[in-house]
Amino acid sequence: MELPLVVGVDGSDGSLAAVDWAVDEAARHRLPLRLVYASQWEHYEGAVPSAGLNRPSEQVLAEHIVASAAERAQRRHPDVKVSTDILAAEAADALLREGDHAAALVTGSRGRGELKGLLLGSVGLAVAARAHCPVIVVRGDTAGLAGTHERILLGAGDPDTSGDAVRFAFREAEARACVLDVVRAWRAPAQEGADPAAPAATPARSHEEQAGALLDTLLHDAMSDHPAIRVRRTTVEGPAHHALVHRSAAADLVIVGTRRRHGHVGMQLGRVSHALLHHAQCPVAVVPQE
């Protein structure tokens, strides 16, 4: 049985964008779509009555939100199987539990009731930082959301954090029949450039060559498994988060890996993932590496 794409919905503009993106993704990968509304309204308004007209207002709102989201998804892709659920739990906790039985979790960049000035809502951040399945936060400009660039961007990290992200990126590029841009950033230690006794340009060239060798190692198996994918490999000097945020303007999806440490219950996001989730100009996929 194929695991579904799970989308957190709350009626906000951000969640509607997430529904649109996710149903396109479900159609692309031939996956079922599961729309989930989560709230702890039961704790404040009492138990849900089995019948009658005195249903709590939050329950009525929840039913309307999931029904509208399901109708929106079905109109967009009638062939995608859509299911819905309303869960009495905090949104982040509910989505994290759903992630144990999901192909991926999809959220909007901000939810209902969150401040307009926030770059990323608290639910999206918590889910991306703790889930054990891929998490896609749907954000960015119109072109990035519409997928018109025909380009996937992968931030290549170290092998212990990026193996699953590489495989995810190749599957995504294959499903979209698009170019896969792979970027590895490198930086020479500051003291090397300041050493007058060092041979000219040798330290920087060495670090650039190491970055290229790492890309070769990281991509070798995936390129063998997906020979039709057009891969463009780039090594760039400077902070990785700067390079990826800049290049996200010409991408339909940016993908990064993150390491999950067993027994660690706090936020597990690196600087690169954090920067992309707040500033990327296209949807961001955070793929955990156990």
CSV table of C-alpha atoms in Angstrom, one decimal:
chain,number,residue,atom,x,y,z
A,1,MET,CA,0.0,0.0,0.0
A,2,GLU,CA,1.4,3.3,-1.0
A,3,LEU,CA,1.9,5.9,1.7
A,4,PRO,CA,0.1,9.2,1.1
A,5,LEU,CA,1.2,12.7,0.9
A,6,VAL,CA,-0.1,14.4,4.0
A,7,VAL,CA,-1.0,18.1,4.0
A,8,GLY,CA,-1.8,20.2,7.0
A,9,VAL,CA,-4.8,22.4,6.3
A,10,ASP,CA,-6.3,25.3,8.3
A,11,GLY,CA,-8.0,27.5,5.7
A,12,SER,CA,-5.2,30.0,5.5
A,13,ASP,CA,-3.8,31.2,2.2
A,14,GLY,CA,-0.6,29.3,3.0
A,15,SER,CA,-2.4,26.0,3.4
A,16,LEU,CA,-4.4,26.5,0.2
A,17,ALA,CA,-1.1,27.0,-1.6
A,18,ALA,CA,0.1,23.8,0.1
A,19,VAL,CA,-3.0,21.9,-1.1
A,20,ASP,CA,-2.4,23.0,-4.7
A,21,TRP,CA,1.2,22.1,-4.6
A,22,ALA,CA,0.6,18.8,-2.9
A,23,VAL,CA,-2.1,17.6,-5.3
A,24,ASP,CA,0.1,18.3,-8.2
A,25,GLU,CA,2.9,16.3,-6.5
A,26,ALA,CA,0.5,13.5,-5.7
A,27,ALA,CA,-0.6,13.3,-9.4
A,28,ARG,CA,3.0,13.4,-10.5
A,29,HIS,CA,4.0,10.5,-8.3
A,30,ARG,CA,0.6,8.7,-8.4
A,31,LEU,CA,0.2,8.9,-4.7
A,32,PRO,CA,-3.0,9.3,-2.6
A,33,LEU,CA,-3.4,12.7,-0.8
A,34,ARG,CA,-4.5,13.0,2.9
A,35,LEU,CA,-5.7,16.4,4.1
A,36,VAL,CA,-5.5,16.8,7.9
A,37,TYR,CA,-6.9,19.5,10.1
A,38,ALA,CA,-5.6,19.5,13.7
A,39,SER,CA,-6.8,21.6,16.7
A,40,GLN,CA,-7.3,21.1,20.4
A,41,TRP,CA,-10.7,22.7,20.3
A,42,GLU,CA,-12.2,19.7,22.1
A,43,HIS,CA,-10.3,20.6,25.2
A,44,TYR,CA,-11.9,24.1,25.3
A,45,GLU,CA,-15.4,23.5,23.9
A,46,GLY,CA,-16.2,20.0,25.3
A,47,ALA,CA,-16.7,16.7,23.7
A,48,VAL,CA,-18.1,16.4,20.2
A,49,PRO,CA,-21.8,15.6,20.3
A,50,SER,CA,-22.8,12.7,18.2
A,51,ALA,CA,-25.8,14.5,16.6
A,52,GLY,CA,-27.9,17.6,16.8
A,53,LEU,CA,-27.5,21.2,15.9
A,54,ASN,CA,-25.3,22.3,18.8
A,55,ARG,CA,-22.0,21.3,17.4
A,56,PRO,CA,-19.0,23.4,18.6
A,57,SER,CA,-18.2,26.2,16.3
A,58,GLU,CA,-14.6,25.0,15.9
A,59,GLN,CA,-15.9,21.6,14.7
A,60,VAL,CA,-18.1,23.2,12.1
A,61,LEU,CA,-15.2,25.3,10.9
A,62,ALA,CA,-12.9,22.3,10.8
A,63,GLU,CA,-15.4,20.3,8.7
A,64,HIS,CA,-15.8,23.2,6.3
A,65,ILE,CA,-12.0,23.7,5.9
A,66,VAL,CA,-11.3,20.0,5.1
A,67,ALA,CA,-14.3,19.7,2.8
A,68,SER,CA,-13.3,22.9,0.9
A,69,ALA,CA,-9.7,21.7,0.7
A,70,ALA,CA,-10.8,18.3,-0.6
A,71,GLU,CA,-13.1,19.9,-3.2
A,72,ARG,CA,-10.3,22.2,-4.3
A,73,ALA,CA,-7.9,19.3,-4.7
A,74,GLN,CA,-10.4,17.1,-6.6
A,75,ARG,CA,-11.2,20.0,-9.0
A,76,ARG,CA,-7.5,20.4,-9.7
A,77,HIS,CA,-6.7,16.7,-10.2
A,78,PRO,CA,-9.9,14.5,-10.3
A,79,ASP,CA,-7.8,11.3,-10.6
A,80,VAL,CA,-6.0,11.8,-7.3
A,81,LYS,CA,-7.5,9.8,-4.4
A,82,VAL,CA,-8.2,12.3,-1.6
A,83,SER,CA,-9.0,11.5,2.1
A,84,THR,CA,-9.5,13.9,5.0
A,85,ASP,CA,-9.3,13.8,8.8
A,86,ILE,CA,-9.9,16.1,11.7
A,87,LEU,CA,-7.6,15.5,14.7
A,88,ALA,CA,-8.0,16.7,18.2
A,89,ALA,CA,-4.3,17.6,18.8
A,90,GLU,CA,-1.8,20.4,18.4
A,91,ALA,CA,-1.1,20.9,14.7
A,92,ALA,CA,2.6,20.2,14.9
A,93,ASP,CA,2.2,17.1,17.1
A,94,ALA,CA,-0.5,15.8,14.9
A,95,LEU,CA,1.5,16.2,11.7
A,96,LEU,CA,4.6,14.6,13.2
A,97,ARG,CA,2.6,11.6,14.1
A,98,GLU,CA,1.1,11.5,10.6
A,99,GLY,CA,4.6,11.6,9.2
A,100,ASP,CA,5.3,8.1,10.6
A,101,HIS,CA,2.9,6.8,7.9
A,102,ALA,CA,3.4,9.3,5.1
A,103,ALA,CA,5.5,9.6,1.9
A,104,ALA,CA,6.1,13.2,2.9
A,105,LEU,CA,4.5,16.0,4.9
A,106,VAL,CA,3.4,19.3,3.2
A,107,THR,CA,2.7,22.5,5.0
A,108,GLY,CA,2.2,26.1,4.1
A,109,SER,CA,4.6,28.8,5.1
A,110,ARG,CA,2.3,30.4,7.6
A,111,GLY,CA,-0.9,29.2,9.2
A,112,ARG,CA,-4.2,30.8,10.2
A,113,GLY,CA,-3.8,33.3,13.0
A,114,GLU,CA,-0.1,33.7,12.7
A,115,LEU,CA,1.4,37.1,12.4
A,116,LYS,CA,1.7,38.5,8.8
A,117,GLY,CA,5.3,39.5,9.4
A,118,LEU,CA,6.5,36.0,10.1
A,119,LEU,CA,8.8,34.5,7.4
A,120,LEU,CA,7.8,31.0,8.5
A,121,GLY,CA,5.1,29.9,10.8
A,122,SER,CA,5.7,27.9,14.0
A,123,VAL,CA,4.0,24.7,12.8
A,124,GLY,CA,6.1,24.5,9.5
A,125,LEU,CA,9.3,25.1,11.4
A,126,ALA,CA,8.6,22.5,14.1
A,127,VAL,CA,7.6,19.9,11.6
A,128,ALA,CA,10.6,20.5,9.3
A,129,ALA,CA,12.9,20.4,12.3
A,130,ARG,CA,11.6,17.1,13.9
A,131,ALA,CA,9.8,14.9,11.3
A,132,HIS,CA,11.3,11.6,10.3
A,133,CYS,CA,10.0,11.8,6.7
A,134,PRO,CA,10.6,14.5,4.0
A,135,VAL,CA,8.9,17.8,4.8
A,136,ILE,CA,8.0,20.3,2.1
A,137,VAL,CA,7.2,23.8,3.2
A,138,VAL,CA,5.4,25.5,0.3
A,139,ARG,CA,6.6,29.1,-0.1
A,140,GLY,CA,8.0,31.3,-2.8
A,141,ASP,CA,7.0,33.4,-5.7
A,142,THR,CA,4.4,32.6,-8.4
A,143,ALA,CA,6.9,31.1,-10.8
A,144,GLY,CA,8.4,28.8,-8.2
A,145,LEU,CA,5.0,27.6,-7.0
A,146,ALA,CA,3.8,27.0,-10.5
A,147,GLY,CA,6.9,24.9,-11.4
A,148,THR,CA,7.7,26.9,-14.5
A,149,HIS,CA,11.5,26.9,-14.1
A,150,GLU,CA,11.8,23.2,-14.9
A,151,ARG,CA,14.7,23.0,-12.5
A,152,ILE,CA,15.3,21.3,-9.2
A,153,LEU,CA,18.0,22.6,-6.9
A,154,LEU,CA,19.9,20.3,-4.5
A,155,GLY,CA,22.2,21.6,-1.8
A,156,ALA,CA,24.8,18.9,-1.5
A,157,GLY,CA,25.9,18.5,2.1
A,158,ASP,CA,28.2,15.9,3.7
A,159,PRO,CA,27.5,12.2,2.9
A,160,ASP,CA,26.2,11.5,6.5
A,161,THR,CA,23.4,14.1,6.0
A,162,SER,CA,22.7,14.0,2.2
A,163,GLY,CA,22.3,10.4,1.0
A,164,ASP,CA,18.5,10.4,1.3
A,165,ALA,CA,18.2,13.9,0.0
A,166,VAL,CA,20.2,12.9,-3.2
A,167,ARG,CA,17.8,10.0,-3.8
A,168,PHE,CA,14.8,12.2,-3.2
A,169,ALA,CA,16.1,14.8,-5.6
A,170,PHE,CA,16.7,12.4,-8.4
A,171,ARG,CA,13.3,10.9,-8.0
A,172,GLU,CA,11.8,14.3,-8.1
A,173,ALA,CA,13.7,15.4,-11.2
A,174,GLU,CA,12.8,12.2,-12.9
A,175,ALA,CA,9.1,12.6,-12.2
A,176,ARG,CA,9.2,16.2,-13.5
A,177,ALA,CA,11.5,15.4,-16.4
A,178,CYS,CA,13.6,18.5,-15.5
A,179,VAL,CA,17.1,19.6,-14.9
A,180,LEU,CA,18.7,18.8,-11.5
A,181,ASP,CA,21.2,21.5,-10.3
A,182,VAL,CA,23.5,20.2,-7.6
A,183,VAL,CA,25.4,22.8,-5.6
A,184,ARG,CA,28.3,22.2,-3.2
A,185,ALA,CA,29.6,25.3,-1.4
A,186,TRP,CA,33.2,25.4,-0.1
A,187,ARG,CA,35.2,27.9,2.0
A,188,ALA,CA,39.0,28.1,2.5
A,189,PRO,CA,40.0,28.9,6.1
A,190,ALA,CA,40.5,32.7,6.5
A,191,GLN,CA,44.0,32.2,7.8
A,192,GLU,CA,45.1,30.5,4.6
A,193,GLY,CA,44.5,33.5,2.4
A,194,ALA,CA,46.3,35.7,4.9
A,195,ASP,CA,49.5,33.6,4.9
A,196,PRO,CA,52.1,35.3,2.7
A,197,ALA,CA,54.2,32.1,2.6
A,198,ALA,CA,51.4,30.0,1.1
A,199,PRO,CA,51.7,29.3,-2.7
A,200,ALA,CA,49.4,31.5,-4.6
A,201,ALA,CA,45.9,30.1,-5.1
A,202,THR,CA,46.9,26.6,-3.9
A,203,PRO,CA,44.7,26.5,-0.8
A,204,ALA,CA,41.5,27.7,-2.6
A,205,ARG,CA,42.1,25.3,-5.5
A,206,SER,CA,42.6,22.5,-3.1
A,207,HIS,CA,39.3,23.2,-1.3
A,208,GLU,CA,37.4,23.5,-4.6
A,209,GLU,CA,38.9,20.2,-5.8
A,210,GLN,CA,37.8,18.6,-2.6
A,211,ALA,CA,34.2,19.9,-3.1
A,212,GLY,CA,34.2,18.5,-6.6
A,213,ALA,CA,35.4,15.1,-5.5
A,214,LEU,CA,32.7,15.0,-2.8
A,215,LEU,CA,30.1,15.7,-5.5
A,216,ASP,CA,31.5,12.9,-7.6
A,217,THR,CA,31.2,10.5,-4.6
A,218,LEU,CA,27.8,11.7,-3.5
A,219,LEU,CA,26.2,11.5,-6.9
A,220,HIS,CA,27.8,8.4,-8.4
A,221,ASP,CA,25.2,5.8,-7.5
A,222,ALA,CA,22.2,8.0,-8.1
A,223,MET,CA,23.5,9.0,-11.6
A,224,SER,CA,24.0,5.4,-12.4
A,225,ASP,CA,20.4,4.6,-11.3
A,226,HIS,CA,18.9,7.6,-13.2
A,227,PRO,CA,21.0,7.9,-16.4
A,228,ALA,CA,18.4,10.1,-18.2
A,229,ILE,CA,18.5,12.9,-15.6
A,230,ARG,CA,20.3,16.0,-16.7
A,231,VAL,CA,22.6,16.9,-13.9
A,232,ARG,CA,24.5,20.2,-13.6
A,233,ARG,CA,27.1,20.2,-10.9
A,234,THR,CA,28.5,23.4,-9.4
A,235,THR,CA,31.0,24.2,-6.7
A,236,VAL,CA,30.8,27.7,-5.3
A,237,GLU,CA,32.9,29.5,-2.8
A,238,GLY,CA,31.1,31.1,0.1
A,239,PRO,CA,28.3,30.2,2.6
A,240,ALA,CA,26.0,27.5,1.3
A,241,HIS,CA,22.9,29.2,2.6
A,242,HIS,CA,23.7,32.4,0.6
A,243,ALA,CA,24.2,30.4,-2.6
A,244,LEU,CA,21.1,28.3,-2.3
A,245,VAL,CA,18.8,31.1,-1.3
A,246,HIS,CA,20.1,33.1,-4.3
A,247,ARG,CA,19.7,30.2,-6.7
A,248,SER,CA,16.2,29.3,-5.4
A,249,ALA,CA,14.8,32.2,-7.5
A,250,ALA,CA,15.3,30.1,-10.6
A,251,ALA,CA,14.1,26.7,-9.1
A,252,ASP,CA,10.8,25.0,-8.6
A,253,LEU,CA,12.0,23.1,-5.5
A,254,VAL,CA,15.1,23.3,-3.4
A,255,ILE,CA,16.1,20.2,-1.5
A,256,VAL,CA,18.5,19.8,1.5
A,257,GLY,CA,19.3,17.0,3.8
A,258,THR,CA,19.4,17.1,7.6
A,259,ARG,CA,20.6,14.6,10.1
A,260,ARG,CA,18.2,13.1,12.7
A,261,ARG,CA,19.7,12.0,16.0
A,262,HIS,CA,17.8,9.3,17.8
A,263,GLY,CA,16.7,10.2,21.3
A,264,HIS,CA,17.0,14.0,20.6
A,265,VAL,CA,13.6,15.6,20.9
A,266,GLY,CA,14.6,19.3,20.2
A,267,MET,CA,14.9,21.2,16.9
A,268,GLN,CA,17.3,19.4,14.5
A,269,LEU,CA,17.8,22.0,11.7
A,270,GLY,CA,21.1,23.2,10.4
A,271,ARG,CA,21.9,26.8,9.4
A,272,VAL,CA,21.3,26.0,5.7
A,273,SER,CA,17.9,24.4,6.2
A,274,HIS,CA,16.9,27.2,8.5
A,275,ALA,CA,17.8,29.9,6.1
A,276,LEU,CA,16.0,28.3,3.2
A,277,LEU,CA,12.8,27.7,5.1
A,278,HIS,CA,12.8,31.5,5.9
A,279,HIS,CA,14.1,33.0,2.7
A,280,ALA,CA,13.9,30.7,-0.3
A,281,GLN,CA,11.9,31.9,-3.3
A,282,CYS,CA,10.4,28.4,-4.1
A,283,PRO,CA,9.1,25.4,-2.0
A,284,VAL,CA,11.7,23.8,0.3
A,285,ALA,CA,12.1,20.1,0.9
A,286,VAL,CA,13.9,19.1,4.1
A,287,VAL,CA,14.9,15.4,3.8
A,288,PRO,CA,16.0,13.7,7.0
A,289,GLN,CA,18.9,11.3,7.1
A,290,GLU,CA,18.6,8.8,10.0
